[in-house]
mmCIF file of C-alpha atoms in Angstrom:
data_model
loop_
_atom_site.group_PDB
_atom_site.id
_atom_site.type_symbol
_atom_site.label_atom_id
_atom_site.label_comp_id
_atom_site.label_asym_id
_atom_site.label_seq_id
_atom_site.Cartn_x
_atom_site.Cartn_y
_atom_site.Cartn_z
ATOM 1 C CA UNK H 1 46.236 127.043 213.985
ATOM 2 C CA UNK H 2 48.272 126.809 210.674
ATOM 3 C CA UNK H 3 46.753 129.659 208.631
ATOM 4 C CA UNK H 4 48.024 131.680 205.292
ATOM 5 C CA UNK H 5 48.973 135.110 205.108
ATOM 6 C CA UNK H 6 48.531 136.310 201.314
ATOM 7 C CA UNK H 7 49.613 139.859 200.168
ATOM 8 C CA UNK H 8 48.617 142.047 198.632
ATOM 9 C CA UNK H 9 45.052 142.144 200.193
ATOM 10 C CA UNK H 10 44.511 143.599 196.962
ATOM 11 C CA UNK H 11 45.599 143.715 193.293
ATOM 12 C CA UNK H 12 44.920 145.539 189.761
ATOM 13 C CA UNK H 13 46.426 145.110 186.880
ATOM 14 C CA UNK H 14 45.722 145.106 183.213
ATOM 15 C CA UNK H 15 45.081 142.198 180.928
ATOM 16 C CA UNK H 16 48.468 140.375 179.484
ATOM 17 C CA UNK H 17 50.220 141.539 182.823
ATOM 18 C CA UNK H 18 51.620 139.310 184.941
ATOM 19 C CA UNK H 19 50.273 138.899 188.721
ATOM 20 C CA UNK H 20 52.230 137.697 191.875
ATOM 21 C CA UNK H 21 50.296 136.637 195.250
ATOM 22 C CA UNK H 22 52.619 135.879 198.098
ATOM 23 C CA UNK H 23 51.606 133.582 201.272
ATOM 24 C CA UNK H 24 53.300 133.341 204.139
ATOM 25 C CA UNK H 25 52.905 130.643 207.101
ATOM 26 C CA UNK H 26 54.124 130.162 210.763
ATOM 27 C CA UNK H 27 54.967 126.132 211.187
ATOM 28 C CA UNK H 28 55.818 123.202 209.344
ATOM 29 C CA UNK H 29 53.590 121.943 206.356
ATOM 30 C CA UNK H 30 53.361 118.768 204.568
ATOM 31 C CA UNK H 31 51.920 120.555 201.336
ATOM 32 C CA UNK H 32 50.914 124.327 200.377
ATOM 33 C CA UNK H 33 47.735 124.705 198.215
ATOM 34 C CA UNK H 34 46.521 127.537 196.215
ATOM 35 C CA UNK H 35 42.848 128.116 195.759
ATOM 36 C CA UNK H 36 40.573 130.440 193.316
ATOM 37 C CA UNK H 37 37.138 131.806 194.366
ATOM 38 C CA UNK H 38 34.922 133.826 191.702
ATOM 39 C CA UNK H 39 32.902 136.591 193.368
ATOM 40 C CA UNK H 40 29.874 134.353 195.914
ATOM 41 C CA UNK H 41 31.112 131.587 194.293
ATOM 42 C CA UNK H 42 32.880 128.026 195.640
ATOM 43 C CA UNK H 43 36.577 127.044 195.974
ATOM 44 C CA UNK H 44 38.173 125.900 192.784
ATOM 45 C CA UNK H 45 41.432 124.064 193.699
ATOM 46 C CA UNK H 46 44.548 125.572 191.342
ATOM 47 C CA UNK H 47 47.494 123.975 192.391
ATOM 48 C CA UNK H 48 49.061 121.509 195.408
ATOM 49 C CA UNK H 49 52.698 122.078 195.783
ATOM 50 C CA UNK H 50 54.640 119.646 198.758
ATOM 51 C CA UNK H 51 57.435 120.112 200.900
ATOM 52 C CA UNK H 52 60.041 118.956 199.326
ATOM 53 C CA UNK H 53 59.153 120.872 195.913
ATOM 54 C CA UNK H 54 60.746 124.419 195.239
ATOM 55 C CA UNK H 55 58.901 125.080 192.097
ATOM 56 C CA UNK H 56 55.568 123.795 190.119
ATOM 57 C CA UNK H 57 53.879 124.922 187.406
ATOM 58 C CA UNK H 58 50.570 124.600 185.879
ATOM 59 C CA UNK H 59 49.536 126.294 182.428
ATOM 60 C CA UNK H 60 49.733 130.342 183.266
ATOM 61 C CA UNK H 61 50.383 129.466 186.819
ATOM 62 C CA UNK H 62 53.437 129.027 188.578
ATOM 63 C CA UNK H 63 54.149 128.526 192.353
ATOM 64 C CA UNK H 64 57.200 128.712 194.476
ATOM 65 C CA UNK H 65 58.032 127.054 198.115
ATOM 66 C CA UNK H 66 60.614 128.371 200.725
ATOM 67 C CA UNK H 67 59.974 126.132 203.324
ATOM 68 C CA UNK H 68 62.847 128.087 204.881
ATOM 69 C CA UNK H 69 61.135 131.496 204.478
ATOM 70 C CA UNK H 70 57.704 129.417 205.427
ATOM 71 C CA UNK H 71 56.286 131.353 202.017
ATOM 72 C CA UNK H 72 55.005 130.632 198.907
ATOM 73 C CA UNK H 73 54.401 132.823 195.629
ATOM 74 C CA UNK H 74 51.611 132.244 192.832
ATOM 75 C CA UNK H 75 52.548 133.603 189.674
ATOM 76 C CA UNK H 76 50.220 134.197 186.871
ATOM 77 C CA UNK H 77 51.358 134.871 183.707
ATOM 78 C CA UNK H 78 50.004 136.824 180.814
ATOM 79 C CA UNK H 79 46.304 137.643 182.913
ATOM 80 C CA UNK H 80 42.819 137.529 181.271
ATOM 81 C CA UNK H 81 39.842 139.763 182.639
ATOM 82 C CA UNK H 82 38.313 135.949 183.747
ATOM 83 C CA UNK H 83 41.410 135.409 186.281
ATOM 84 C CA UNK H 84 39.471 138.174 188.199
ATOM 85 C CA UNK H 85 39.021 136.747 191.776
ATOM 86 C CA UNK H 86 40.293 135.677 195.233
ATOM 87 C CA UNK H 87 43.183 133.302 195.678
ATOM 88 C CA UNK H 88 43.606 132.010 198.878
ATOM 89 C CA UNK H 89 46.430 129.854 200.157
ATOM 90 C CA UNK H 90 46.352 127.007 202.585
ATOM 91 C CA UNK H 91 49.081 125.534 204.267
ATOM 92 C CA UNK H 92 48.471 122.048 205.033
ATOM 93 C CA UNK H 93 50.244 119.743 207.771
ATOM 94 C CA UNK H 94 50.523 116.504 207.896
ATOM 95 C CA UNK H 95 48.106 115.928 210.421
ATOM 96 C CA UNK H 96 45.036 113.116 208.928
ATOM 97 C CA UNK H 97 41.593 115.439 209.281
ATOM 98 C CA UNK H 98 43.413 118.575 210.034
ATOM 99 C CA UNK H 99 41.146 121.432 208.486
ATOM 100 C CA UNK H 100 42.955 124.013 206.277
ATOM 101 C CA UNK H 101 42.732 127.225 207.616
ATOM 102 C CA UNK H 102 42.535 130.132 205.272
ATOM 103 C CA UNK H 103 43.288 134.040 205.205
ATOM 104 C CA UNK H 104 42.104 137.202 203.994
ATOM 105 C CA UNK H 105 43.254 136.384 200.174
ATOM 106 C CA UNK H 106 44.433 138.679 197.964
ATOM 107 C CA UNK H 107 41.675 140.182 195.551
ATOM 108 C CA UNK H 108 42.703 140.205 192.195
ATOM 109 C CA UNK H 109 41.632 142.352 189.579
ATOM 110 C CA UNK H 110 42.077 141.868 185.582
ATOM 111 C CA UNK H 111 41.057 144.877 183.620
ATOM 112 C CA UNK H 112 40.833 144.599 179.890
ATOM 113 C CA UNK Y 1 39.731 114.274 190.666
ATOM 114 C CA UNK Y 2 37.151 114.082 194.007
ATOM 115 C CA UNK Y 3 34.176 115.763 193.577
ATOM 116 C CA UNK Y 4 32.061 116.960 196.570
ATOM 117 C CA UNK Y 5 28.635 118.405 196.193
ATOM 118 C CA UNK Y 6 26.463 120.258 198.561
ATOM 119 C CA UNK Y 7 22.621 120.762 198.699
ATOM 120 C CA UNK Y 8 20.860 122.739 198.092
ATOM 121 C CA UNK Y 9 23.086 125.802 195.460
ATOM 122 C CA UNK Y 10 21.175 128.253 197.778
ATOM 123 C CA UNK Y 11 18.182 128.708 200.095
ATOM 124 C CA UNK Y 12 16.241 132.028 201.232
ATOM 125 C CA UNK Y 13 13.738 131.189 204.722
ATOM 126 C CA UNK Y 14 12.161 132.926 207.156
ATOM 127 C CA UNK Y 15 13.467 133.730 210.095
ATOM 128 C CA UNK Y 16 12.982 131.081 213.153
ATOM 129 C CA UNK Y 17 13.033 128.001 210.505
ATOM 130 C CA UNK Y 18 15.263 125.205 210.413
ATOM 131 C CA UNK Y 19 17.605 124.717 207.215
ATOM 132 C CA UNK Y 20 19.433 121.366 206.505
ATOM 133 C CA UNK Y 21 22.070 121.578 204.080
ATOM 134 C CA UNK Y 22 23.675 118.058 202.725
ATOM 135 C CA UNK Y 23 27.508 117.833 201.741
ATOM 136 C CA UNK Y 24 28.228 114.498 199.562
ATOM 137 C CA UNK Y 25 31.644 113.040 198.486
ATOM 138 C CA UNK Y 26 30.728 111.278 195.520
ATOM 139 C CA UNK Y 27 33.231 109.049 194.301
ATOM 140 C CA UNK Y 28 35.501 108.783 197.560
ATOM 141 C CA UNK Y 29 34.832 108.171 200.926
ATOM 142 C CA UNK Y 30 35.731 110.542 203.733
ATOM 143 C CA UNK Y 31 35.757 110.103 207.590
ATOM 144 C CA UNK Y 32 36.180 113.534 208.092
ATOM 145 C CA UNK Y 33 34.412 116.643 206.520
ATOM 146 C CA UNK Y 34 34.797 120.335 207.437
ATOM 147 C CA UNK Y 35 32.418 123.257 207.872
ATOM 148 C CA UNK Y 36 33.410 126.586 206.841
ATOM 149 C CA UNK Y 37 31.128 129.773 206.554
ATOM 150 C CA UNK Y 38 31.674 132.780 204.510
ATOM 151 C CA UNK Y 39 30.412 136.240 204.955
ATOM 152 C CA UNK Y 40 30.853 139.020 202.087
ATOM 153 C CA UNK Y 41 34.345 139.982 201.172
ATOM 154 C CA UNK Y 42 35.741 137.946 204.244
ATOM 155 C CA UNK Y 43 37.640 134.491 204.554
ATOM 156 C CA UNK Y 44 36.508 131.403 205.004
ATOM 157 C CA UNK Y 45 36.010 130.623 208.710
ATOM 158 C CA UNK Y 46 36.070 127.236 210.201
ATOM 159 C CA UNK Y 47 33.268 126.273 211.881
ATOM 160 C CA UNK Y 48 33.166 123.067 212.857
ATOM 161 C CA UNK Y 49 34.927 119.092 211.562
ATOM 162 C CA UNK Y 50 32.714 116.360 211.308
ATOM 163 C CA UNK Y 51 33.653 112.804 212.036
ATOM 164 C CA UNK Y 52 32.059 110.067 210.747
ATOM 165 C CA UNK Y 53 30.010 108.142 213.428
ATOM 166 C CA UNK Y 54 31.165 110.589 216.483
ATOM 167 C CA UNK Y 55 30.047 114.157 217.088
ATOM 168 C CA UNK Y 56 31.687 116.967 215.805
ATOM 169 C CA UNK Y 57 34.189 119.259 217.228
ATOM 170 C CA UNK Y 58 33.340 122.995 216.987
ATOM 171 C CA UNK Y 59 35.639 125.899 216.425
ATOM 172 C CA UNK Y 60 35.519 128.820 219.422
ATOM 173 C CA UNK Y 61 32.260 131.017 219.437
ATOM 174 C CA UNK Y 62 30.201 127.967 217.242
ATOM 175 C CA UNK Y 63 27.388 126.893 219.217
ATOM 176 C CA UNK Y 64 26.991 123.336 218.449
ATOM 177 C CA UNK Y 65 22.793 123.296 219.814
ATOM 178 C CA UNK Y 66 22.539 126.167 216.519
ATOM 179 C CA UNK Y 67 24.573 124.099 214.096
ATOM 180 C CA UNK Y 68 23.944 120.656 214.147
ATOM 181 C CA UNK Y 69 26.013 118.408 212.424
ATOM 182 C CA UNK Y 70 25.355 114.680 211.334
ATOM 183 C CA UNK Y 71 28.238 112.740 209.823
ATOM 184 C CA UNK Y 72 25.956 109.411 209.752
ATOM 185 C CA UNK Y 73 27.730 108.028 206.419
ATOM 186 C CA UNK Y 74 31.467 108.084 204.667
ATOM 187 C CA UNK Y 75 29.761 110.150 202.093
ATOM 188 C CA UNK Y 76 27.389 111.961 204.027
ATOM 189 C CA UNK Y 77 27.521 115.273 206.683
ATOM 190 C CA UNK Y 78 24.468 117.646 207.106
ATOM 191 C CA UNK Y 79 24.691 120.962 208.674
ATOM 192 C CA UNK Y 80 21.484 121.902 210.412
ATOM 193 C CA UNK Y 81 21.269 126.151 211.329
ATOM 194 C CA UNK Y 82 18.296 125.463 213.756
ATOM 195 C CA UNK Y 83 16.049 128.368 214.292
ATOM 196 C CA UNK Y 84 17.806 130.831 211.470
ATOM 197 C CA UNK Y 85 17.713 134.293 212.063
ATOM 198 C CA UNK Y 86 19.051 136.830 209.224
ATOM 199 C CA UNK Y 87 22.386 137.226 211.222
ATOM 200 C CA UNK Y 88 22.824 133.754 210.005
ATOM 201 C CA UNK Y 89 22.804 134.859 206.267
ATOM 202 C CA UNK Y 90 26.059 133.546 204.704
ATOM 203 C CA UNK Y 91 28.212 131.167 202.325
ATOM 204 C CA UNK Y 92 28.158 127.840 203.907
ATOM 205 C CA UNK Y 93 31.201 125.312 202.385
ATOM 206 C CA UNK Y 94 32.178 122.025 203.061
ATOM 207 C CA UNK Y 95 35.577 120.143 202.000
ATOM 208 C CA UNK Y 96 36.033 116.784 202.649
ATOM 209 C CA UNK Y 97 39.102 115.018 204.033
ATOM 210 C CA UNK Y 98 39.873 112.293 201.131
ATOM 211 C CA UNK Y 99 43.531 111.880 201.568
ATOM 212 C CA UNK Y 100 46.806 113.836 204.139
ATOM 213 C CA UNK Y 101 47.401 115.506 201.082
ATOM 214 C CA UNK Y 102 44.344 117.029 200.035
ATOM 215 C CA UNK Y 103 40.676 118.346 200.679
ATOM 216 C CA UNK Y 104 37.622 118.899 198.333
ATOM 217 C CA UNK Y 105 35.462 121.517 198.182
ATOM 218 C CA UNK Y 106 31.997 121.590 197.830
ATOM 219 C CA UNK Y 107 30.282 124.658 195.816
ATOM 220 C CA UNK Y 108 28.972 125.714 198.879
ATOM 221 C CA UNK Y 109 25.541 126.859 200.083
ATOM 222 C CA UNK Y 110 23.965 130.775 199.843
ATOM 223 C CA UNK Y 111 21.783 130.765 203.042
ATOM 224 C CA UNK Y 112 19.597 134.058 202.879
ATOM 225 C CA UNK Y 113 17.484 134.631 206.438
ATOM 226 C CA UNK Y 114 14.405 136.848 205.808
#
């Protein structure tokens, strides 16, 4: 199954610092998402990049595609103590009703 | 954007009840849904996709007589954990399938087995 690899597993870093999540993926996607989840809390949806994008940005965030490295970066800039959570990313194919399969995420931690 | 709720926020029961938790697209319709459960400081794990009007297909080591799954409307799937025991404790989530491009999460469900 078409599942994302994020590292770090882990991350801390101080408020104002930047933070960088990489995911990495085995086959062919049709879009790469990023997703946010507070501490026993749901998904929050940050960003959808597709294919054929190299670059997309989205206030403090900013994600990268190399579909020929089959990875992706999330970039956030100029971290607050509430960005303190797990991102997970999700490789998506372009299979209708295919279920996005997720990995460990990478646990970020904002410190004032 | 899609909005998908779930029902109820979170649920404690005793152990050997039934729990039925409800997943709703509200302002879309989806023919397929997805069933992912969440134990502490994992990943989400697949259980099971739900079709609308056929049964659902369940991921490897999900026994479909435990969870059942009813997909009876294109805004609609319930999960079912029949007879609950506290192993079954966990962050239940649903997305639905509204477009190729993109799923919707619900806010998922905090099932705690006593």
């Amino acid at each position: 199954s078409q599942q994302g690899e994020e590292d770090p597993q882990a991350l801390s870093i101080q408020e104002g610092e930047n933070a960088t999540m990489n995911c990495s993926y085995k086959t062919s996607i049709n879009n790469l998402q990023w997703y946010r989840q507070n501490s026993g809390r749901g998904l929050v949806h940050l960003i959808l990049i597709r294919s054929n994008e190299r670059e997309k940005h989205s206030g403090r965030l900013r994600v990268t595609l190399d579909t020929s490295k089959k990875s992706s970066s999330l970039l956030i800039t100029a971290s607050r103590a509430a960005d303190t959570a797990s991102y997970f990313c999700a490789p998506n194919p372009s299979i209708a009703g295919y279920a996005l399969n997720f990995g460990k995420g990478t646990s970020l931690l904002v410190t004032p | 954007g899609a909005v998908v709720s779930q029902h109820p926020s979170w649920v404690i029961c005793k152990s050997g009840t039934s729990v039925k938790i409800e997943c709703r697209s509200l302002d879309f319709q989806a023919t397929t849904m997805f069933w992912y459960r969440q134990f502490p400081k994992q990943s989400l794990m697949l259980m099971a996709t739900s079709n609308e009007g056929s049964k659902a297909t369940y991921e490897q080591g999900v026994e479909k007589d435990k969870f059942l799954i009813n997909h009876a409307s294109l805004t609609l799937s319930t999960l079912t954990v029949t007879s609950a025991h506290p192993e079954d404790s966990s962050f239940y989530i649903c997305s639905a399938d509204a477009t190729r491009d993109e799923q919707f999460f619900g806010p998922g469900t905090r099932l705690t087995v006593l």
